[in-house]
Amino acid sequence: ILLSPGQRATSLTVTNMGTSNTAIQIRAYAWHQQDGEDRLTTSDEIVASPPLASIAAGATQVVRLILRQSPQGSEATYRILIDQIPPPAEPGIVHVVLRLSIPVFAQPLTRAISHVQFHIESDAGQAYLVGINDGLRHEAIRDIELSTNDGRKLKEDSGASPYILAGSTRRWHIAVQGSFPLPNETLRLTAHADAGAIEQKVPVVAKP
């Protein structure tokens, strides 16, 4: 969900495609990244209404999202968790419930752009692509591929989230077969970002 500058409210619709009634819980969290990992914290900056809902089979529920104030300076990021509440236990029946985690990006009143710099960390035979976003807006990096000077293709294999939030760092584990380039060498990076295609040389550095 993307909230444009000055926009402080939006909505989403949840549809019950099943054949029986279901109940859901809706919670809003502030979303940050620390040490390359996503962190969700309770926050009164964003409100989801209603917090609980019962949805009949084939019916829908509109969920309102309200920002208490517009972000200042840099993009604000949140996640909306929608949890299906399990029905009462029944003998011999296993109920599988769903959780949806929906990102919310709220743009500041002033123009905000991302600025991501990449390098490769080599650590005890393992390799990581590291992206550092010192911009004021998130970026999403997908379809990562690295090429060595001898023509080998290396791909990200961690299944990590593509998002690098403003002011954050993210690491992607790179599958390596055979020897890996030494520090001070370079690899060719290709990927797709929200801002467009990425094709550049990235340095290999020893892990600090």
PDB file of C-alpha atoms in Angstrom:
ATOM      1  CA  ILE A   1       0.000   0.000   0.000  1.00  0.00           C
ATOM      2  CA  LEU A   2       1.437   3.365  -1.039  1.00  0.00           C
ATOM      3  CA  LEU A   3       0.191   6.560   0.581  1.00  0.00           C
ATOM      4  CA  SER A   4       1.053   9.606  -1.524  1.00  0.00           C
ATOM      5  CA  PRO A   5       2.301  12.866   0.043  1.00  0.00           C
ATOM      6  CA  GLY A   6      -0.398  14.336   2.270  1.00  0.00           C
ATOM      7  CA  GLN A   7      -2.602  11.214   2.049  1.00  0.00           C
ATOM      8  CA  ARG A   8      -3.505  10.010   5.542  1.00  0.00           C
ATOM      9  CA  ALA A   9      -6.237   7.437   4.920  1.00  0.00           C
ATOM     10  CA  THR A  10      -6.906   4.489   2.646  1.00  0.00           C
ATOM     11  CA  SER A  11      -8.702   1.148   2.757  1.00  0.00           C
ATOM     12  CA  LEU A  12      -8.305  -2.461   1.737  1.00  0.00           C
ATOM     13  CA  THR A  13     -10.888  -5.181   1.195  1.00  0.00           C
ATOM     14  CA  VAL A  14     -10.680  -8.692   2.639  1.00  0.00           C
ATOM     15  CA  THR A  15     -12.825 -11.336   0.926  1.00  0.00           C
ATOM     16  CA  ASN A  16     -13.785 -14.695   2.426  1.00  0.00           C
ATOM     17  CA  MET A  17     -13.571 -17.124  -0.493  1.00  0.00           C
ATOM     18  CA  GLY A  18     -14.391 -20.107   1.726  1.00  0.00           C
ATOM     19  CA  THR A  19     -17.667 -21.908   2.338  1.00  0.00           C
ATOM     20  CA  SER A  20     -18.012 -21.064   6.029  1.00  0.00           C
ATOM     21  CA  ASN A  21     -17.832 -17.973   8.208  1.00  0.00           C
ATOM     22  CA  THR A  22     -14.416 -16.830   9.391  1.00  0.00           C
ATOM     23  CA  ALA A  23     -13.040 -14.233  11.797  1.00  0.00           C
ATOM     24  CA  ILE A  24      -9.957 -12.052  11.395  1.00  0.00           C
ATOM     25  CA  GLN A  25      -7.797  -9.834  13.576  1.00  0.00           C
ATOM     26  CA  ILE A  26      -6.177  -6.722  12.058  1.00  0.00           C
ATOM     27  CA  ARG A  27      -3.118  -5.085  13.658  1.00  0.00           C
ATOM     28  CA  ALA A  28      -0.879  -2.229  12.509  1.00  0.00           C
ATOM     29  CA  TYR A  29       2.839  -2.012  13.319  1.00  0.00           C
ATOM     30  CA  ALA A  30       5.713   0.338  12.632  1.00  0.00           C
ATOM     31  CA  TRP A  31       8.240  -1.447  10.386  1.00  0.00           C
ATOM     32  CA  HIS A  32      11.997  -0.950  10.700  1.00  0.00           C
ATOM     33  CA  GLN A  33      15.094  -2.913   9.722  1.00  0.00           C
ATOM     34  CA  GLN A  34      17.930  -3.617  12.130  1.00  0.00           C
ATOM     35  CA  ASP A  35      21.054  -5.660  11.366  1.00  0.00           C
ATOM     36  CA  GLY A  36      19.473  -6.686   8.072  1.00  0.00           C
ATOM     37  CA  GLU A  37      16.341  -8.077   9.726  1.00  0.00           C
ATOM     38  CA  ASP A  38      12.766  -6.795   9.732  1.00  0.00           C
ATOM     39  CA  ARG A  39      11.473  -5.489  13.058  1.00  0.00           C
ATOM     40  CA  LEU A  40       7.819  -4.752  13.870  1.00  0.00           C
ATOM     41  CA  THR A  41       6.930  -2.594  16.854  1.00  0.00           C
ATOM     42  CA  THR A  42       3.614  -1.415  18.215  1.00  0.00           C
ATOM     43  CA  SER A  43       2.833   2.150  17.201  1.00  0.00           C
ATOM     44  CA  ASP A  44       0.026   4.661  17.549  1.00  0.00           C
ATOM     45  CA  GLU A  45       1.082   6.389  14.314  1.00  0.00           C
ATOM     46  CA  ILE A  46      -1.241   4.201  12.214  1.00  0.00           C
ATOM     47  CA  VAL A  47      -4.679   2.823  13.077  1.00  0.00           C
ATOM     48  CA  ALA A  48      -6.498  -0.117  11.471  1.00  0.00           C
ATOM     49  CA  SER A  49     -10.278  -0.242  11.824  1.00  0.00           C
ATOM     50  CA  PRO A  50     -11.993  -2.494  12.658  1.00  0.00           C
ATOM     51  CA  PRO A  51      -9.428  -4.445  14.725  1.00  0.00           C
ATOM     52  CA  LEU A  52     -11.644  -7.556  14.650  1.00  0.00           C
ATOM     53  CA  ALA A  53     -14.187  -8.713  12.079  1.00  0.00           C
ATOM     54  CA  SER A  54     -16.354 -11.711  11.241  1.00  0.00           C
ATOM     55  CA  ILE A  55     -16.792 -12.364   7.513  1.00  0.00           C
ATOM     56  CA  ALA A  56     -19.546 -14.617   6.173  1.00  0.00           C
ATOM     57  CA  ALA A  57     -18.790 -17.077   3.372  1.00  0.00           C
ATOM     58  CA  GLY A  58     -18.466 -15.169   0.102  1.00  0.00           C
ATOM     59  CA  ALA A  59     -18.679 -11.782   1.868  1.00  0.00           C
ATOM     60  CA  THR A  60     -16.155  -8.956   2.167  1.00  0.00           C
ATOM     61  CA  GLN A  61     -14.854  -6.671   4.907  1.00  0.00           C
ATOM     62  CA  VAL A  62     -13.459  -3.191   4.277  1.00  0.00           C
ATOM     63  CA  VAL A  63     -10.540  -2.270   6.552  1.00  0.00           C
ATOM     64  CA  ARG A  64      -9.710   1.417   7.027  1.00  0.00           C
ATOM     65  CA  LEU A  65      -6.130   2.556   7.572  1.00  0.00           C
ATOM     66  CA  ILE A  66      -5.557   6.000   9.081  1.00  0.00           C
ATOM     67  CA  LEU A  67      -2.270   7.858   9.666  1.00  0.00           C
ATOM     68  CA  ARG A  68      -2.415  10.203  12.651  1.00  0.00           C
ATOM     69  CA  GLN A  69      -0.007  12.600  10.922  1.00  0.00           C
ATOM     70  CA  SER A  70       1.948  12.827   7.688  1.00  0.00           C
ATOM     71  CA  PRO A  71       5.604  11.733   7.852  1.00  0.00           C
ATOM     72  CA  GLN A  72       8.260  14.434   7.870  1.00  0.00           C
ATOM     73  CA  GLY A  73      11.499  14.332   5.881  1.00  0.00           C
ATOM     74  CA  SER A  74      11.648  10.643   4.990  1.00  0.00           C
ATOM     75  CA  GLU A  75       9.242   7.859   4.126  1.00  0.00           C
ATOM     76  CA  ALA A  76       7.434   6.142   7.011  1.00  0.00           C
ATOM     77  CA  THR A  77       6.970   2.376   6.795  1.00  0.00           C
ATOM     78  CA  TYR A  78       4.430   0.093   8.447  1.00  0.00           C
ATOM     79  CA  ARG A  79       3.014  -3.406   8.102  1.00  0.00           C
ATOM     80  CA  ILE A  80      -0.576  -4.533   8.498  1.00  0.00           C
ATOM     81  CA  LEU A  81      -0.965  -8.062   9.879  1.00  0.00           C
ATOM     82  CA  ILE A  82      -4.258  -9.812   9.129  1.00  0.00           C
ATOM     83  CA  ASP A  83      -4.609 -13.049  11.082  1.00  0.00           C
ATOM     84  CA  GLN A  84      -7.375 -15.554  10.536  1.00  0.00           C
ATOM     85  CA  ILE A  85      -8.737 -16.598  13.924  1.00  0.00           C
ATOM     86  CA  PRO A  86      -9.028 -20.403  14.164  1.00  0.00           C
ATOM     87  CA  PRO A  87     -12.529 -21.830  14.697  1.00  0.00           C
ATOM     88  CA  PRO A  88     -13.318 -23.995  17.743  1.00  0.00           C
ATOM     89  CA  ALA A  89     -11.452 -27.303  17.804  1.00  0.00           C
ATOM     90  CA  GLU A  90     -13.228 -30.299  16.285  1.00  0.00           C
ATOM     91  CA  PRO A  91     -12.188 -33.933  16.818  1.00  0.00           C
ATOM     92  CA  GLY A  92     -10.272 -35.316  13.854  1.00  0.00           C
ATOM     93  CA  ILE A  93     -10.122 -31.982  11.988  1.00  0.00           C
ATOM     94  CA  VAL A  94      -7.022 -29.829  11.555  1.00  0.00           C
ATOM     95  CA  HIS A  95      -7.706 -26.179  10.768  1.00  0.00           C
ATOM     96  CA  VAL A  96      -5.075 -24.241   8.794  1.00  0.00           C
ATOM     97  CA  VAL A  97      -5.262 -20.477   9.312  1.00  0.00           C
ATOM     98  CA  LEU A  98      -3.654 -17.708   7.282  1.00  0.00           C
ATOM     99  CA  ARG A  99      -1.577 -14.650   8.086  1.00  0.00           C
ATOM    100  CA  LEU A 100      -1.165 -11.781   5.643  1.00  0.00           C
ATOM    101  CA  SER A 101       1.630  -9.239   6.143  1.00  0.00           C
ATOM    102  CA  ILE A 102       1.014  -6.175   3.983  1.00  0.00           C
ATOM    103  CA  PRO A 103       3.635  -3.408   3.639  1.00  0.00           C
ATOM    104  CA  VAL A 104       2.501   0.219   3.883  1.00  0.00           C
ATOM    105  CA  PHE A 105       4.710   3.047   2.573  1.00  0.00           C
ATOM    106  CA  ALA A 106       3.734   6.612   3.512  1.00  0.00           C
ATOM    107  CA  GLN A 107       5.455   9.331   1.495  1.00  0.00           C
ATOM    108  CA  PRO A 108       6.590  12.595   3.138  1.00  0.00           C
ATOM    109  CA  LEU A 109       5.435  15.993   1.919  1.00  0.00           C
ATOM    110  CA  THR A 110       8.894  16.669   0.460  1.00  0.00           C
ATOM    111  CA  ARG A 111      10.374  14.609  -2.379  1.00  0.00           C
ATOM    112  CA  ALA A 112      12.072  11.427  -1.184  1.00  0.00           C
ATOM    113  CA  ILE A 113      14.207   9.059  -3.268  1.00  0.00           C
ATOM    114  CA  SER A 114      16.208   5.931  -2.526  1.00  0.00           C
ATOM    115  CA  HIS A 115      19.997   5.721  -2.878  1.00  0.00           C
ATOM    116  CA  VAL A 116      21.423   2.199  -2.603  1.00  0.00           C
ATOM    117  CA  GLN A 117      25.122   1.331  -2.711  1.00  0.00           C
ATOM    118  CA  PHE A 118      26.262  -2.284  -3.077  1.00  0.00           C
ATOM    119  CA  HIS A 119      29.301  -4.347  -2.181  1.00  0.00           C
ATOM    120  CA  ILE A 120      30.091  -8.046  -1.764  1.00  0.00           C
ATOM    121  CA  GLU A 121      31.221  -9.368   1.592  1.00  0.00           C
ATOM    122  CA  SER A 122      33.441 -12.450   1.572  1.00  0.00           C
ATOM    123  CA  ASP A 123      33.416 -14.252   4.910  1.00  0.00           C
ATOM    124  CA  ALA A 124      34.880 -17.732   5.545  1.00  0.00           C
ATOM    125  CA  GLY A 125      33.983 -18.995   2.091  1.00  0.00           C
ATOM    126  CA  GLN A 126      30.511 -17.455   2.197  1.00  0.00           C
ATOM    127  CA  ALA A 127      29.438 -14.505   0.076  1.00  0.00           C
ATOM    128  CA  TYR A 128      26.811 -11.846   0.682  1.00  0.00           C
ATOM    129  CA  LEU A 129      25.535  -9.005  -1.445  1.00  0.00           C
ATOM    130  CA  VAL A 130      25.126  -6.009   0.862  1.00  0.00           C
ATOM    131  CA  GLY A 131      22.888  -3.086  -0.028  1.00  0.00           C
ATOM    132  CA  ILE A 132      23.068   0.149   1.969  1.00  0.00           C
ATOM    133  CA  ASN A 133      20.198   2.571   1.427  1.00  0.00           C
ATOM    134  CA  ASP A 134      21.184   6.039   2.640  1.00  0.00           C
ATOM    135  CA  GLY A 135      18.241   7.628   0.820  1.00  0.00           C
ATOM    136  CA  LEU A 136      14.874   8.752   2.170  1.00  0.00           C
ATOM    137  CA  ARG A 137      12.669   6.124   0.492  1.00  0.00           C
ATOM    138  CA  HIS A 138      12.617   2.320   0.347  1.00  0.00           C
ATOM    139  CA  GLU A 139      13.871   0.309  -2.601  1.00  0.00           C
ATOM    140  CA  ALA A 140      12.994  -3.233  -3.692  1.00  0.00           C
ATOM    141  CA  ILE A 141      15.737  -5.361  -5.279  1.00  0.00           C
ATOM    142  CA  ARG A 142      14.713  -8.502  -7.203  1.00  0.00           C
ATOM    143  CA  ASP A 143      16.188 -11.022  -9.682  1.00  0.00           C
ATOM    144  CA  ILE A 144      19.696 -10.634  -8.297  1.00  0.00           C
ATOM    145  CA  GLU A 145      22.495 -12.178 -10.336  1.00  0.00           C
ATOM    146  CA  LEU A 146      26.273 -11.776 -10.049  1.00  0.00           C
ATOM    147  CA  SER A 147      28.865 -12.634 -12.686  1.00  0.00           C
ATOM    148  CA  THR A 148      32.507 -13.415 -11.914  1.00  0.00           C
ATOM    149  CA  ASN A 149      35.414 -12.437 -14.133  1.00  0.00           C
ATOM    150  CA  ASP A 150      35.705 -16.047 -15.310  1.00  0.00           C
ATOM    151  CA  GLY A 151      32.073 -16.079 -16.472  1.00  0.00           C
ATOM    152  CA  ARG A 152      30.355 -17.910 -13.608  1.00  0.00           C
ATOM    153  CA  LYS A 153      26.816 -16.875 -12.690  1.00  0.00           C
ATOM    154  CA  LEU A 154      26.015 -16.559  -8.982  1.00  0.00           C
ATOM    155  CA  LYS A 155      22.480 -16.037  -7.676  1.00  0.00           C
ATOM    156  CA  GLU A 156      20.909 -14.986  -4.396  1.00  0.00           C
ATOM    157  CA  ASP A 157      19.547 -18.064  -2.643  1.00  0.00           C
ATOM    158  CA  SER A 158      18.182 -16.868   0.692  1.00  0.00           C
ATOM    159  CA  GLY A 159      14.664 -15.950  -0.358  1.00  0.00           C
ATOM    160  CA  ALA A 160      15.066 -12.739   1.635  1.00  0.00           C
ATOM    161  CA  SER A 161      12.639  -9.866   1.436  1.00  0.00           C
ATOM    162  CA  PRO A 162      13.475  -7.561  -1.495  1.00  0.00           C
ATOM    163  CA  TYR A 163      12.954  -4.380   0.521  1.00  0.00           C
ATOM    164  CA  ILE A 164      15.694  -2.077   1.777  1.00  0.00           C
ATOM    165  CA  LEU A 165      14.057   0.601   3.900  1.00  0.00           C
ATOM    166  CA  ALA A 166      15.349   4.161   4.096  1.00  0.00           C
ATOM    167  CA  GLY A 167      18.492   4.367   6.242  1.00  0.00           C
ATOM    168  CA  SER A 168      18.814   0.566   6.405  1.00  0.00           C
ATOM    169  CA  THR A 169      21.107  -2.231   5.248  1.00  0.00           C
ATOM    170  CA  ARG A 170      20.135  -5.633   3.847  1.00  0.00           C
ATOM    171  CA  ARG A 171      22.241  -8.706   3.097  1.00  0.00           C
ATOM    172  CA  TRP A 172      21.482 -11.426   0.538  1.00  0.00           C
ATOM    173  CA  HIS A 173      23.323 -14.746   0.751  1.00  0.00           C
ATOM    174  CA  ILE A 174      24.921 -15.683  -2.580  1.00  0.00           C
ATOM    175  CA  ALA A 175      25.293 -19.334  -3.588  1.00  0.00           C
ATOM    176  CA  VAL A 176      28.951 -19.962  -4.441  1.00  0.00           C
ATOM    177  CA  GLN A 177      30.386 -23.007  -6.191  1.00  0.00           C
ATOM    178  CA  GLY A 178      34.139 -23.345  -6.340  1.00  0.00           C
ATOM    179  CA  SER A 179      36.541 -20.571  -5.415  1.00  0.00           C
ATOM    180  CA  PHE A 180      35.304 -17.073  -4.744  1.00  0.00           C
ATOM    181  CA  PRO A 181      37.007 -13.836  -5.868  1.00  0.00           C
ATOM    182  CA  LEU A 182      39.344 -12.326  -3.325  1.00  0.00           C
ATOM    183  CA  PRO A 183      38.857  -8.909  -1.712  1.00  0.00           C
ATOM    184  CA  ASN A 184      39.557  -5.951  -4.027  1.00  0.00           C
ATOM    185  CA  GLU A 185      38.206  -7.813  -7.061  1.00  0.00           C
ATOM    186  CA  THR A 186      34.883  -6.845  -8.640  1.00  0.00           C
ATOM    187  CA  LEU A 187      31.778  -8.691  -9.793  1.00  0.00           C
ATOM    188  CA  ARG A 188      29.078  -7.607 -12.213  1.00  0.00           C
ATOM    189  CA  LEU A 189      25.661  -7.149 -10.605  1.00  0.00           C
ATOM    190  CA  THR A 190      22.382  -7.270 -12.510  1.00  0.00           C
ATOM    191  CA  ALA A 191      19.004  -6.926 -10.809  1.00  0.00           C
ATOM    192  CA  HIS A 192      15.647  -5.188 -11.050  1.00  0.00           C
ATOM    193  CA  ALA A 193      14.621  -2.379  -8.713  1.00  0.00           C
ATOM    194  CA  ASP A 194      11.527  -0.223  -8.428  1.00  0.00           C
ATOM    195  CA  ALA A 195      13.635   2.601  -9.850  1.00  0.00           C
ATOM    196  CA  GLY A 196      14.648   0.508 -12.894  1.00  0.00           C
ATOM    197  CA  ALA A 197      17.217  -2.047 -14.038  1.00  0.00           C
ATOM    198  CA  ILE A 198      20.528  -2.335 -12.166  1.00  0.00           C
ATOM    199  CA  GLU A 199      23.745  -3.203 -13.997  1.00  0.00           C
ATOM    200  CA  GLN A 200      27.002  -2.245 -12.331  1.00  0.00           C
ATOM    201  CA  LYS A 201      30.345  -3.427 -11.032  1.00  0.00           C
ATOM    202  CA  VAL A 202      30.476  -4.107  -7.275  1.00  0.00           C
ATOM    203  CA  PRO A 203      33.640  -4.562  -5.175  1.00  0.00           C
ATOM    204  CA  VAL A 204      34.434  -7.592  -3.041  1.00  0.00           C
ATOM    205  CA  VAL A 205      35.511  -6.686   0.485  1.00  0.00           C
ATOM    206  CA  ALA A 206      36.525  -8.722   3.526  1.00  0.00           C
ATOM    207  CA  LYS A 207      33.928  -8.747   6.272  1.00  0.00           C
ATOM    208  CA  PRO A 208      34.894  -6.198   8.959  1.00  0.00           C
TER     209      PRO A 208
END
